[in-house]
Protein backbone atom coordinates (compact mmCIF):
# COMPACT_ATOMS: atom_id res chain seq x y z
CA UNK A 1 0.00 0.00 0.00
CA UNK A 2 1.25 3.48 -0.89
CA UNK A 3 0.61 6.86 0.68
CA UNK A 4 0.26 9.54 -1.99
CA UNK A 5 1.90 12.80 -1.03
CA UNK A 6 2.25 16.20 -2.66
CA UNK A 7 4.61 19.00 -1.76
CA UNK A 8 2.61 22.22 -1.42
CA UNK A 9 5.23 24.71 -2.56
CA UNK A 10 6.77 24.69 -6.04
CA UNK A 11 10.48 25.36 -6.45
CA UNK A 12 11.25 23.59 -9.73
CA UNK A 13 10.10 24.48 -13.23
CA UNK A 14 8.65 21.79 -15.50
CA UNK A 15 11.74 21.77 -17.75
CA UNK A 16 14.08 21.08 -14.84
CA UNK A 17 11.78 18.39 -13.46
CA UNK A 18 12.07 16.54 -16.77
CA UNK A 19 15.78 16.06 -16.10
CA UNK A 20 14.94 13.76 -13.20
CA UNK A 21 14.06 10.42 -14.79
CA UNK A 22 11.69 7.95 -13.15
CA UNK A 23 12.55 4.27 -13.26
CA UNK A 24 11.14 2.22 -16.09
CA UNK A 25 11.43 -1.35 -17.29
CA UNK A 26 12.76 -4.17 -15.13
CA UNK A 27 13.86 -3.40 -11.59
CA UNK A 28 15.42 -5.42 -8.79
CA UNK A 29 12.73 -6.82 -6.51
CA UNK A 30 14.90 -6.05 -3.49
CA UNK A 31 16.20 -2.49 -3.93
CA UNK A 32 14.50 -1.16 -7.11
CA UNK A 33 17.72 -0.85 -9.10
CA UNK A 34 17.15 -1.00 -12.85
CA UNK A 35 18.45 -4.33 -14.17
CA UNK A 36 18.28 -6.34 -17.39
CA UNK A 37 16.61 -9.43 -15.97
CA UNK A 38 13.88 -10.35 -13.51
CA UNK A 39 14.77 -10.96 -9.86
CA UNK A 40 17.58 -9.55 -7.74
CA UNK A 41 20.59 -7.39 -8.60
CA UNK A 42 24.12 -8.48 -7.62
CA UNK A 43 24.07 -6.26 -4.52
CA UNK A 44 20.87 -7.82 -3.21
CA UNK A 45 22.12 -11.34 -3.94
CA UNK A 46 25.05 -10.59 -1.64
CA UNK A 47 22.79 -9.08 1.04
CA UNK A 48 20.48 -12.10 0.74
CA UNK A 49 23.42 -14.37 1.49
CA UNK A 50 24.68 -12.21 4.36
CA UNK A 51 21.26 -11.86 5.99
CA UNK A 52 20.11 -15.42 5.22
CA UNK A 53 17.29 -14.29 2.97
CA UNK A 54 16.07 -11.44 5.17
CA UNK A 55 16.36 -8.75 2.51
CA UNK A 56 15.52 -5.13 3.14
CA UNK A 57 12.63 -4.14 0.88
CA UNK A 58 13.65 -0.76 -0.55
CA UNK A 59 11.43 1.32 -2.81
CA UNK A 60 12.81 4.17 -4.90
CA UNK A 61 11.44 6.38 -7.66
CA UNK A 62 14.24 7.86 -9.77
CA UNK A 63 17.32 6.87 -11.72
CA UNK A 64 20.60 8.15 -10.32
CA UNK A 65 21.56 10.19 -13.39
CA UNK A 66 23.89 13.18 -13.86
CA UNK A 67 21.21 15.67 -12.81
CA UNK A 68 20.53 13.82 -9.58
CA UNK A 69 24.26 13.53 -8.91
CA UNK A 70 24.84 17.27 -9.41
CA UNK A 71 21.94 18.18 -7.11
CA UNK A 72 23.19 15.86 -4.37
CA UNK A 73 26.72 17.29 -4.55
CA UNK A 74 25.37 20.81 -4.10
CA UNK A 75 22.97 19.72 -1.40
CA UNK A 76 25.17 17.49 0.75
CA UNK A 77 28.72 18.61 0.06
CA UNK A 78 28.06 22.35 -0.12
CA UNK A 79 25.00 22.52 2.13
CA UNK A 80 22.66 24.25 -0.36
CA UNK A 81 19.52 24.02 1.80
CA UNK A 82 17.06 25.24 -0.83
CA UNK A 83 17.54 21.96 -2.71
CA UNK A 84 15.68 20.04 0.00
CA UNK A 85 12.51 21.56 -1.49
CA UNK A 86 13.46 20.39 -4.99
CA UNK A 87 14.05 16.85 -3.72
CA UNK A 88 10.78 16.85 -1.75
CA UNK A 89 8.91 17.88 -4.91
CA UNK A 90 10.11 14.71 -6.63
CA UNK A 91 8.32 12.46 -4.13
CA UNK A 92 4.72 11.73 -5.07
CA UNK A 93 4.22 8.51 -3.13
CA UNK A 94 5.62 6.67 -0.12
CA UNK A 95 4.99 3.15 1.16
CA UNK A 96 2.48 3.26 4.02
CA UNK A 97 3.94 2.78 7.51
CA UNK A 98 3.19 3.37 11.17
CA UNK A 99 6.46 5.25 11.70
CA UNK A 100 8.63 7.17 9.23
CA UNK A 101 12.19 7.12 10.53
CA UNK A 102 14.82 9.33 8.85
CA UNK A 103 18.42 8.16 8.55
CA UNK A 104 20.19 10.87 10.59
CA UNK A 105 23.26 12.96 9.85
CA UNK A 106 26.31 12.57 12.06
CA UNK A 107 26.99 15.33 14.63
CA UNK A 108 29.90 16.72 12.60
CA UNK A 109 27.87 16.93 9.39
CA UNK A 110 24.96 18.49 11.25
CA UNK A 111 27.27 21.14 12.66
CA UNK A 112 28.94 21.76 9.30
CA UNK A 113 25.73 22.11 7.26
CA UNK A 114 23.46 23.49 9.94
CA UNK A 115 20.64 21.09 9.05
CA UNK A 116 19.85 17.39 8.73
CA UNK A 117 19.73 16.57 5.01
CA UNK A 118 17.21 13.73 5.18
CA UNK A 119 14.85 15.34 7.71
CA UNK A 120 14.81 18.53 5.64
CA UNK A 121 13.49 16.61 2.62
CA UNK A 122 10.75 14.59 4.30
CA UNK A 123 9.60 16.77 7.20
CA UNK A 124 6.78 18.46 5.26
CA UNK A 125 5.59 15.23 3.63
CA UNK A 126 5.04 12.89 6.58
CA UNK A 127 5.36 13.01 10.39
CA UNK A 128 8.88 11.88 11.30
CA UNK A 129 9.84 9.74 14.28
CA UNK A 130 13.53 10.07 15.15
CA UNK A 131 14.66 6.69 16.46
CA UNK A 132 18.27 6.61 15.27
CA UNK A 133 21.49 8.29 16.36
CA UNK A 134 24.59 8.27 14.17
CA UNK A 135 28.15 8.47 15.47
CA UNK A 136 30.88 10.39 13.67
CA UNK A 137 33.21 8.50 11.34
CA UNK A 138 36.64 9.34 10.00
CA UNK A 139 35.37 9.49 6.42
CA UNK A 140 31.93 10.33 5.03
CA UNK A 141 30.07 7.74 2.91
CA UNK A 142 30.12 10.08 -0.07
CA UNK A 143 33.92 10.15 0.04
CA UNK A 144 34.28 6.37 0.01
CA UNK A 145 34.57 4.00 -2.93
CA UNK A 146 32.33 0.97 -3.23
CA UNK A 147 34.63 -1.39 -1.32
CA UNK A 148 35.10 1.10 1.52
CA UNK A 149 31.34 1.61 1.80
CA UNK A 150 30.68 -2.11 2.13
CA UNK A 151 33.34 -2.42 4.84
CA UNK A 152 31.94 0.46 6.89
CA UNK A 153 31.36 -0.52 10.52
CA UNK A 154 28.10 0.07 12.37
CA UNK A 155 27.64 3.75 13.28
CA UNK A 156 23.95 3.74 14.29
CA UNK A 157 22.26 3.14 17.60
CA UNK A 158 18.52 3.13 18.25
CA UNK A 159 16.53 5.12 20.78
CA UNK A 160 14.24 2.98 22.92
CA UNK A 161 10.64 4.15 22.63
CA UNK A 162 8.26 1.76 24.36
CA UNK A 163 5.32 2.98 22.25
CA UNK A 164 6.79 1.93 18.89
CA UNK A 165 5.37 -1.18 17.20
CA UNK A 166 4.18 -2.20 13.75
CA UNK A 167 5.69 -1.03 10.46
CA UNK A 168 8.74 1.23 10.28
CA UNK A 169 9.83 2.87 7.03
CA UNK A 170 13.43 4.08 6.93
CA UNK A 171 13.84 7.25 4.86
CA UNK A 172 17.02 8.25 3.02
CA UNK A 173 17.96 10.17 -0.10
CA UNK A 174 20.01 7.66 -2.13
CA UNK A 175 20.53 3.90 -2.07
CA UNK A 176 24.10 3.23 -3.23
CA UNK A 177 25.30 -0.13 -1.92
CA UNK A 178 22.71 -0.60 0.81
CA UNK A 179 25.29 -0.63 3.61
CA UNK A 180 23.86 2.43 5.39
CA UNK A 181 20.27 1.21 5.31
CA UNK A 182 21.13 -2.31 6.43
CA UNK A 183 23.12 -0.88 9.34
CA UNK A 184 20.16 1.35 10.23
CA UNK A 185 17.80 -1.63 10.14
CA UNK A 186 20.22 -3.71 12.25
CA UNK A 187 20.28 -1.01 14.93
CA UNK A 188 16.49 -0.72 15.00
CA UNK A 189 15.96 -4.47 15.17
CA UNK A 190 18.12 -4.68 18.28
CA UNK A 191 15.60 -2.48 20.09
CA UNK A 192 12.44 -3.27 18.08
CA UNK A 193 12.80 -6.95 17.10
CA UNK A 194 9.09 -7.37 16.40
CA UNK A 195 8.78 -4.43 14.00
CA UNK A 196 8.67 -4.88 10.23
CA UNK A 197 11.27 -2.54 8.75
CA UNK A 198 11.48 -1.48 5.10
CA UNK A 199 13.04 1.54 3.42
CA UNK A 200 12.48 4.28 0.86
CA UNK A 201 14.98 6.36 -1.09
CA UNK A 202 14.34 8.95 -3.77
CA UNK A 203 16.95 7.43 -6.05
CA UNK A 204 18.79 4.15 -6.52
PDB file of C-alpha atoms in Angstrom:
ATOM      1  CA  UNK A   1       0.000   0.000   0.000  1.00  0.00           C
ATOM      2  CA  UNK A   2       1.249   3.480  -0.890  1.00  0.00           C
ATOM      3  CA  UNK A   3       0.607   6.858   0.679  1.00  0.00           C
ATOM      4  CA  UNK A   4       0.260   9.536  -1.993  1.00  0.00           C
ATOM      5  CA  UNK A   5       1.896  12.802  -1.028  1.00  0.00           C
ATOM      6  CA  UNK A   6       2.254  16.202  -2.660  1.00  0.00           C
ATOM      7  CA  UNK A   7       4.613  19.003  -1.759  1.00  0.00           C
ATOM      8  CA  UNK A   8       2.615  22.218  -1.424  1.00  0.00           C
ATOM      9  CA  UNK A   9       5.232  24.715  -2.562  1.00  0.00           C
ATOM     10  CA  UNK A  10       6.767  24.686  -6.036  1.00  0.00           C
ATOM     11  CA  UNK A  11      10.480  25.355  -6.448  1.00  0.00           C
ATOM     12  CA  UNK A  12      11.253  23.592  -9.725  1.00  0.00           C
ATOM     13  CA  UNK A  13      10.104  24.475 -13.235  1.00  0.00           C
ATOM     14  CA  UNK A  14       8.653  21.788 -15.499  1.00  0.00           C
ATOM     15  CA  UNK A  15      11.738  21.769 -17.753  1.00  0.00           C
ATOM     16  CA  UNK A  16      14.076  21.080 -14.841  1.00  0.00           C
ATOM     17  CA  UNK A  17      11.778  18.392 -13.461  1.00  0.00           C
ATOM     18  CA  UNK A  18      12.073  16.543 -16.774  1.00  0.00           C
ATOM     19  CA  UNK A  19      15.783  16.062 -16.102  1.00  0.00           C
ATOM     20  CA  UNK A  20      14.935  13.757 -13.201  1.00  0.00           C
ATOM     21  CA  UNK A  21      14.056  10.417 -14.793  1.00  0.00           C
ATOM     22  CA  UNK A  22      11.692   7.949 -13.154  1.00  0.00           C
ATOM     23  CA  UNK A  23      12.554   4.266 -13.261  1.00  0.00           C
ATOM     24  CA  UNK A  24      11.138   2.220 -16.093  1.00  0.00           C
ATOM     25  CA  UNK A  25      11.428  -1.345 -17.286  1.00  0.00           C
ATOM     26  CA  UNK A  26      12.763  -4.167 -15.132  1.00  0.00           C
ATOM     27  CA  UNK A  27      13.864  -3.401 -11.593  1.00  0.00           C
ATOM     28  CA  UNK A  28      15.424  -5.422  -8.791  1.00  0.00           C
ATOM     29  CA  UNK A  29      12.729  -6.818  -6.514  1.00  0.00           C
ATOM     30  CA  UNK A  30      14.901  -6.047  -3.486  1.00  0.00           C
ATOM     31  CA  UNK A  31      16.195  -2.494  -3.930  1.00  0.00           C
ATOM     32  CA  UNK A  32      14.496  -1.159  -7.105  1.00  0.00           C
ATOM     33  CA  UNK A  33      17.721  -0.845  -9.103  1.00  0.00           C
ATOM     34  CA  UNK A  34      17.152  -0.999 -12.855  1.00  0.00           C
ATOM     35  CA  UNK A  35      18.451  -4.332 -14.166  1.00  0.00           C
ATOM     36  CA  UNK A  36      18.276  -6.336 -17.393  1.00  0.00           C
ATOM     37  CA  UNK A  37      16.609  -9.434 -15.966  1.00  0.00           C
ATOM     38  CA  UNK A  38      13.878 -10.351 -13.508  1.00  0.00           C
ATOM     39  CA  UNK A  39      14.768 -10.958  -9.859  1.00  0.00           C
ATOM     40  CA  UNK A  40      17.584  -9.547  -7.739  1.00  0.00           C
ATOM     41  CA  UNK A  41      20.592  -7.386  -8.603  1.00  0.00           C
ATOM     42  CA  UNK A  42      24.116  -8.482  -7.622  1.00  0.00           C
ATOM     43  CA  UNK A  43      24.070  -6.260  -4.523  1.00  0.00           C
ATOM     44  CA  UNK A  44      20.872  -7.824  -3.213  1.00  0.00           C
ATOM     45  CA  UNK A  45      22.118 -11.338  -3.945  1.00  0.00           C
ATOM     46  CA  UNK A  46      25.054 -10.586  -1.640  1.00  0.00           C
ATOM     47  CA  UNK A  47      22.794  -9.085   1.038  1.00  0.00           C
ATOM     48  CA  UNK A  48      20.483 -12.098   0.744  1.00  0.00           C
ATOM     49  CA  UNK A  49      23.424 -14.369   1.488  1.00  0.00           C
ATOM     50  CA  UNK A  50      24.683 -12.208   4.356  1.00  0.00           C
ATOM     51  CA  UNK A  51      21.257 -11.863   5.986  1.00  0.00           C
ATOM     52  CA  UNK A  52      20.110 -15.422   5.220  1.00  0.00           C
ATOM     53  CA  UNK A  53      17.292 -14.293   2.970  1.00  0.00           C
ATOM     54  CA  UNK A  54      16.073 -11.439   5.174  1.00  0.00           C
ATOM     55  CA  UNK A  55      16.362  -8.746   2.509  1.00  0.00           C
ATOM     56  CA  UNK A  56      15.518  -5.126   3.139  1.00  0.00           C
ATOM     57  CA  UNK A  57      12.626  -4.138   0.884  1.00  0.00           C
ATOM     58  CA  UNK A  58      13.654  -0.759  -0.547  1.00  0.00           C
ATOM     59  CA  UNK A  59      11.431   1.322  -2.806  1.00  0.00           C
ATOM     60  CA  UNK A  60      12.812   4.171  -4.903  1.00  0.00           C
ATOM     61  CA  UNK A  61      11.437   6.379  -7.658  1.00  0.00           C
ATOM     62  CA  UNK A  62      14.236   7.856  -9.770  1.00  0.00           C
ATOM     63  CA  UNK A  63      17.322   6.873 -11.716  1.00  0.00           C
ATOM     64  CA  UNK A  64      20.604   8.150 -10.323  1.00  0.00           C
ATOM     65  CA  UNK A  65      21.560  10.191 -13.393  1.00  0.00           C
ATOM     66  CA  UNK A  66      23.888  13.183 -13.862  1.00  0.00           C
ATOM     67  CA  UNK A  67      21.208  15.671 -12.814  1.00  0.00           C
ATOM     68  CA  UNK A  68      20.533  13.822  -9.581  1.00  0.00           C
ATOM     69  CA  UNK A  69      24.261  13.534  -8.908  1.00  0.00           C
ATOM     70  CA  UNK A  70      24.837  17.265  -9.409  1.00  0.00           C
ATOM     71  CA  UNK A  71      21.941  18.176  -7.114  1.00  0.00           C
ATOM     72  CA  UNK A  72      23.193  15.859  -4.372  1.00  0.00           C
ATOM     73  CA  UNK A  73      26.724  17.286  -4.553  1.00  0.00           C
ATOM     74  CA  UNK A  74      25.372  20.814  -4.105  1.00  0.00           C
ATOM     75  CA  UNK A  75      22.966  19.716  -1.398  1.00  0.00           C
ATOM     76  CA  UNK A  76      25.168  17.493   0.751  1.00  0.00           C
ATOM     77  CA  UNK A  77      28.722  18.608   0.058  1.00  0.00           C
ATOM     78  CA  UNK A  78      28.064  22.346  -0.121  1.00  0.00           C
ATOM     79  CA  UNK A  79      24.997  22.517   2.131  1.00  0.00           C
ATOM     80  CA  UNK A  80      22.660  24.246  -0.356  1.00  0.00           C
ATOM     81  CA  UNK A  81      19.524  24.019   1.804  1.00  0.00           C
ATOM     82  CA  UNK A  82      17.061  25.239  -0.834  1.00  0.00           C
ATOM     83  CA  UNK A  83      17.536  21.960  -2.709  1.00  0.00           C
ATOM     84  CA  UNK A  84      15.676  20.043   0.004  1.00  0.00           C
ATOM     85  CA  UNK A  85      12.509  21.564  -1.488  1.00  0.00           C
ATOM     86  CA  UNK A  86      13.463  20.385  -4.985  1.00  0.00           C
ATOM     87  CA  UNK A  87      14.052  16.845  -3.720  1.00  0.00           C
ATOM     88  CA  UNK A  88      10.784  16.848  -1.753  1.00  0.00           C
ATOM     89  CA  UNK A  89       8.908  17.878  -4.905  1.00  0.00           C
ATOM     90  CA  UNK A  90      10.105  14.713  -6.631  1.00  0.00           C
ATOM     91  CA  UNK A  91       8.321  12.461  -4.133  1.00  0.00           C
ATOM     92  CA  UNK A  92       4.718  11.732  -5.067  1.00  0.00           C
ATOM     93  CA  UNK A  93       4.224   8.506  -3.131  1.00  0.00           C
ATOM     94  CA  UNK A  94       5.622   6.674  -0.119  1.00  0.00           C
ATOM     95  CA  UNK A  95       4.991   3.153   1.159  1.00  0.00           C
ATOM     96  CA  UNK A  96       2.481   3.265   4.016  1.00  0.00           C
ATOM     97  CA  UNK A  97       3.944   2.777   7.509  1.00  0.00           C
ATOM     98  CA  UNK A  98       3.191   3.373  11.171  1.00  0.00           C
ATOM     99  CA  UNK A  99       6.464   5.246  11.696  1.00  0.00           C
ATOM    100  CA  UNK A 100       8.627   7.170   9.228  1.00  0.00           C
ATOM    101  CA  UNK A 101      12.187   7.121  10.531  1.00  0.00           C
ATOM    102  CA  UNK A 102      14.818   9.333   8.853  1.00  0.00           C
ATOM    103  CA  UNK A 103      18.417   8.162   8.553  1.00  0.00           C
ATOM    104  CA  UNK A 104      20.189  10.874  10.591  1.00  0.00           C
ATOM    105  CA  UNK A 105      23.258  12.961   9.855  1.00  0.00           C
ATOM    106  CA  UNK A 106      26.311  12.567  12.063  1.00  0.00           C
ATOM    107  CA  UNK A 107      26.985  15.332  14.628  1.00  0.00           C
ATOM    108  CA  UNK A 108      29.900  16.717  12.601  1.00  0.00           C
ATOM    109  CA  UNK A 109      27.865  16.927   9.387  1.00  0.00           C
ATOM    110  CA  UNK A 110      24.956  18.485  11.252  1.00  0.00           C
ATOM    111  CA  UNK A 111      27.274  21.138  12.664  1.00  0.00           C
ATOM    112  CA  UNK A 112      28.941  21.755   9.297  1.00  0.00           C
ATOM    113  CA  UNK A 113      25.726  22.110   7.263  1.00  0.00           C
ATOM    114  CA  UNK A 114      23.457  23.493   9.944  1.00  0.00           C
ATOM    115  CA  UNK A 115      20.635  21.095   9.053  1.00  0.00           C
ATOM    116  CA  UNK A 116      19.854  17.388   8.729  1.00  0.00           C
ATOM    117  CA  UNK A 117      19.732  16.571   5.009  1.00  0.00           C
ATOM    118  CA  UNK A 118      17.208  13.727   5.181  1.00  0.00           C
ATOM    119  CA  UNK A 119      14.854  15.344   7.707  1.00  0.00           C
ATOM    120  CA  UNK A 120      14.807  18.535   5.640  1.00  0.00           C
ATOM    121  CA  UNK A 121      13.491  16.609   2.620  1.00  0.00           C
ATOM    122  CA  UNK A 122      10.755  14.592   4.304  1.00  0.00           C
ATOM    123  CA  UNK A 123       9.595  16.771   7.197  1.00  0.00           C
ATOM    124  CA  UNK A 124       6.779  18.458   5.262  1.00  0.00           C
ATOM    125  CA  UNK A 125       5.591  15.233   3.631  1.00  0.00           C
ATOM    126  CA  UNK A 126       5.038  12.887   6.580  1.00  0.00           C
ATOM    127  CA  UNK A 127       5.358  13.007  10.386  1.00  0.00           C
ATOM    128  CA  UNK A 128       8.878  11.881  11.300  1.00  0.00           C
ATOM    129  CA  UNK A 129       9.843   9.738  14.279  1.00  0.00           C
ATOM    130  CA  UNK A 130      13.526  10.067  15.149  1.00  0.00           C
ATOM    131  CA  UNK A 131      14.660   6.692  16.462  1.00  0.00           C
ATOM    132  CA  UNK A 132      18.275   6.610  15.267  1.00  0.00           C
ATOM    133  CA  UNK A 133      21.493   8.293  16.365  1.00  0.00           C
ATOM    134  CA  UNK A 134      24.587   8.271  14.166  1.00  0.00           C
ATOM    135  CA  UNK A 135      28.147   8.468  15.468  1.00  0.00           C
ATOM    136  CA  UNK A 136      30.877  10.388  13.667  1.00  0.00           C
ATOM    137  CA  UNK A 137      33.208   8.499  11.344  1.00  0.00           C
ATOM    138  CA  UNK A 138      36.643   9.340   9.999  1.00  0.00           C
ATOM    139  CA  UNK A 139      35.366   9.485   6.422  1.00  0.00           C
ATOM    140  CA  UNK A 140      31.925  10.327   5.033  1.00  0.00           C
ATOM    141  CA  UNK A 141      30.073   7.743   2.913  1.00  0.00           C
ATOM    142  CA  UNK A 142      30.122  10.077  -0.071  1.00  0.00           C
ATOM    143  CA  UNK A 143      33.922  10.152   0.036  1.00  0.00           C
ATOM    144  CA  UNK A 144      34.284   6.366   0.006  1.00  0.00           C
ATOM    145  CA  UNK A 145      34.571   4.003  -2.935  1.00  0.00           C
ATOM    146  CA  UNK A 146      32.331   0.967  -3.231  1.00  0.00           C
ATOM    147  CA  UNK A 147      34.634  -1.390  -1.324  1.00  0.00           C
ATOM    148  CA  UNK A 148      35.103   1.100   1.516  1.00  0.00           C
ATOM    149  CA  UNK A 149      31.342   1.609   1.801  1.00  0.00           C
ATOM    150  CA  UNK A 150      30.677  -2.107   2.130  1.00  0.00           C
ATOM    151  CA  UNK A 151      33.344  -2.425   4.844  1.00  0.00           C
ATOM    152  CA  UNK A 152      31.945   0.464   6.894  1.00  0.00           C
ATOM    153  CA  UNK A 153      31.357  -0.520  10.518  1.00  0.00           C
ATOM    154  CA  UNK A 154      28.101   0.070  12.374  1.00  0.00           C
ATOM    155  CA  UNK A 155      27.638   3.746  13.278  1.00  0.00           C
ATOM    156  CA  UNK A 156      23.952   3.741  14.287  1.00  0.00           C
ATOM    157  CA  UNK A 157      22.261   3.143  17.603  1.00  0.00           C
ATOM    158  CA  UNK A 158      18.520   3.128  18.245  1.00  0.00           C
ATOM    159  CA  UNK A 159      16.531   5.123  20.782  1.00  0.00           C
ATOM    160  CA  UNK A 160      14.240   2.980  22.921  1.00  0.00           C
ATOM    161  CA  UNK A 161      10.643   4.154  22.634  1.00  0.00           C
ATOM    162  CA  UNK A 162       8.263   1.765  24.360  1.00  0.00           C
ATOM    163  CA  UNK A 163       5.319   2.984  22.245  1.00  0.00           C
ATOM    164  CA  UNK A 164       6.793   1.926  18.892  1.00  0.00           C
ATOM    165  CA  UNK A 165       5.374  -1.180  17.197  1.00  0.00           C
ATOM    166  CA  UNK A 166       4.180  -2.197  13.752  1.00  0.00           C
ATOM    167  CA  UNK A 167       5.686  -1.031  10.460  1.00  0.00           C
ATOM    168  CA  UNK A 168       8.742   1.228  10.279  1.00  0.00           C
ATOM    169  CA  UNK A 169       9.835   2.869   7.034  1.00  0.00           C
ATOM    170  CA  UNK A 170      13.434   4.075   6.928  1.00  0.00           C
ATOM    171  CA  UNK A 171      13.841   7.247   4.860  1.00  0.00           C
ATOM    172  CA  UNK A 172      17.019   8.254   3.024  1.00  0.00           C
ATOM    173  CA  UNK A 173      17.960  10.174  -0.099  1.00  0.00           C
ATOM    174  CA  UNK A 174      20.006   7.655  -2.135  1.00  0.00           C
ATOM    175  CA  UNK A 175      20.528   3.900  -2.067  1.00  0.00           C
ATOM    176  CA  UNK A 176      24.100   3.233  -3.226  1.00  0.00           C
ATOM    177  CA  UNK A 177      25.301  -0.130  -1.921  1.00  0.00           C
ATOM    178  CA  UNK A 178      22.714  -0.601   0.812  1.00  0.00           C
ATOM    179  CA  UNK A 179      25.287  -0.630   3.605  1.00  0.00           C
ATOM    180  CA  UNK A 180      23.861   2.432   5.391  1.00  0.00           C
ATOM    181  CA  UNK A 181      20.266   1.210   5.311  1.00  0.00           C
ATOM    182  CA  UNK A 182      21.129  -2.311   6.433  1.00  0.00           C
ATOM    183  CA  UNK A 183      23.121  -0.881   9.339  1.00  0.00           C
ATOM    184  CA  UNK A 184      20.164   1.346  10.228  1.00  0.00           C
ATOM    185  CA  UNK A 185      17.803  -1.631  10.144  1.00  0.00           C
ATOM    186  CA  UNK A 186      20.216  -3.709  12.250  1.00  0.00           C
ATOM    187  CA  UNK A 187      20.278  -1.014  14.933  1.00  0.00           C
ATOM    188  CA  UNK A 188      16.487  -0.717  14.998  1.00  0.00           C
ATOM    189  CA  UNK A 189      15.956  -4.473  15.171  1.00  0.00           C
ATOM    190  CA  UNK A 190      18.123  -4.676  18.278  1.00  0.00           C
ATOM    191  CA  UNK A 191      15.598  -2.481  20.089  1.00  0.00           C
ATOM    192  CA  UNK A 192      12.438  -3.267  18.082  1.00  0.00           C
ATOM    193  CA  UNK A 193      12.798  -6.946  17.102  1.00  0.00           C
ATOM    194  CA  UNK A 194       9.090  -7.368  16.400  1.00  0.00           C
ATOM    195  CA  UNK A 195       8.779  -4.433  14.000  1.00  0.00           C
ATOM    196  CA  UNK A 196       8.670  -4.880  10.234  1.00  0.00           C
ATOM    197  CA  UNK A 197      11.270  -2.536   8.752  1.00  0.00           C
ATOM    198  CA  UNK A 198      11.477  -1.479   5.102  1.00  0.00           C
ATOM    199  CA  UNK A 199      13.044   1.545   3.423  1.00  0.00           C
ATOM    200  CA  UNK A 200      12.480   4.282   0.862  1.00  0.00           C
ATOM    201  CA  UNK A 201      14.984   6.362  -1.089  1.00  0.00           C
ATOM    202  CA  UNK A 202      14.335   8.948  -3.766  1.00  0.00           C
ATOM    203  CA  UNK A 203      16.949   7.430  -6.051  1.00  0.00           C
ATOM    204  CA  UNK A 204      18.791   4.147  -6.517  1.00  0.00           C
TER     205      UNK A 204
END
